[in-house]
Amino acid sequence: ILSKYLNRKIETVKKEESVNLRELEKKAIIAALERNGGKRSAAAKELGFSERTLYRKMIEYDLNTKR
């Protein structure tokens, strides 16, 4: 196998993995918010994020950020 083809395959796998990881993170955020009654501070603490990071991720994943 020529390395130029191998590199393309590796790049494709990385892109697919990142999509899966993003989806897993989004689901984890949603679940933490649900478990904590929508309280972002508690959900952030559970996830190990700062509230600011959780808020930015909610925007990134198009989750409702209104209180």
Short mmCIF file of C-alpha atoms in Angstrom, two decimals:
data_model
loop_
_atom_site.label_atom_id
_atom_site.label_comp_id
_atom_site.label_asym_id
_atom_site.label_seq_id
_atom_site.Cartn_x
_atom_site.Cartn_y
_atom_site.Cartn_z
CA ILE A 1 0.00 0.00 0.00
CA LEU A 2 1.37 3.37 -0.96
CA SER A 3 1.67 5.78 1.93
CA LYS A 4 -0.39 8.42 0.12
CA TYR A 5 -3.40 6.05 0.17
CA LEU A 6 -2.78 5.00 3.75
CA ASN A 7 -2.75 8.64 4.89
CA ARG A 8 -6.12 9.24 3.24
CA LYS A 9 -7.60 6.25 5.06
CA ILE A 10 -6.22 7.48 8.40
CA GLU A 11 -7.65 10.97 7.80
CA THR A 12 -11.06 9.46 7.00
CA VAL A 13 -11.04 7.38 10.18
CA LYS A 14 -10.07 10.42 12.26
CA LYS A 15 -12.94 12.44 10.81
CA GLU A 16 -15.42 9.65 11.53
CA GLU A 17 -14.10 9.26 15.08
CA SER A 18 -14.37 12.98 15.75
CA VAL A 19 -18.00 12.95 14.64
CA ASN A 20 -18.70 10.08 17.00
CA LEU A 21 -16.87 11.77 19.87
CA ARG A 22 -18.77 15.00 19.26
CA GLU A 23 -22.07 13.13 19.34
CA LEU A 24 -21.07 11.34 22.55
CA GLU A 25 -20.15 14.64 24.17
CA LYS A 26 -23.45 16.22 23.12
CA LYS A 27 -25.40 13.29 24.56
CA ALA A 28 -23.40 13.47 27.80
CA ILE A 29 -24.19 17.18 28.14
CA ILE A 30 -27.89 16.62 27.51
CA ALA A 31 -28.00 13.75 30.02
CA ALA A 32 -26.16 15.78 32.69
CA LEU A 33 -28.53 18.71 32.21
CA GLU A 34 -31.54 16.41 32.51
CA ARG A 35 -30.17 14.72 35.65
CA ASN A 36 -29.57 18.14 37.21
CA GLY A 37 -32.93 19.66 36.34
CA GLY A 38 -31.43 21.98 33.74
CA LYS A 39 -29.07 23.58 36.27
CA ARG A 40 -25.97 24.37 34.28
CA SER A 41 -23.72 24.85 37.29
CA ALA A 42 -24.51 21.35 38.60
CA ALA A 43 -24.25 19.78 35.14
CA ALA A 44 -20.91 21.48 34.52
CA LYS A 45 -19.57 20.24 37.85
CA GLU A 46 -20.72 16.69 37.06
CA LEU A 47 -19.04 16.81 33.66
CA GLY A 48 -15.84 18.39 34.97
CA PHE A 49 -16.33 21.58 32.92
CA SER A 50 -16.43 25.18 33.99
CA GLU A 51 -19.86 26.77 33.56
CA ARG A 52 -18.40 28.92 30.80
CA THR A 53 -17.11 25.85 28.93
CA LEU A 54 -20.46 24.13 29.28
CA TYR A 55 -22.22 27.23 27.95
CA ARG A 56 -19.85 27.40 24.94
CA LYS A 57 -20.40 23.69 24.22
CA MET A 58 -24.16 24.17 24.44
CA ILE A 59 -23.88 26.89 21.80
CA GLU A 60 -21.59 24.69 19.69
CA TYR A 61 -24.09 21.81 19.80
CA ASP A 62 -27.07 24.12 19.28
CA LEU A 63 -28.60 23.27 22.67
CA ASN A 64 -31.01 25.70 24.28
CA THR A 65 -28.93 28.15 26.34
CA LYS A 66 -31.83 30.22 27.66
CA ARG A 67 -32.47 30.02 31.37
#
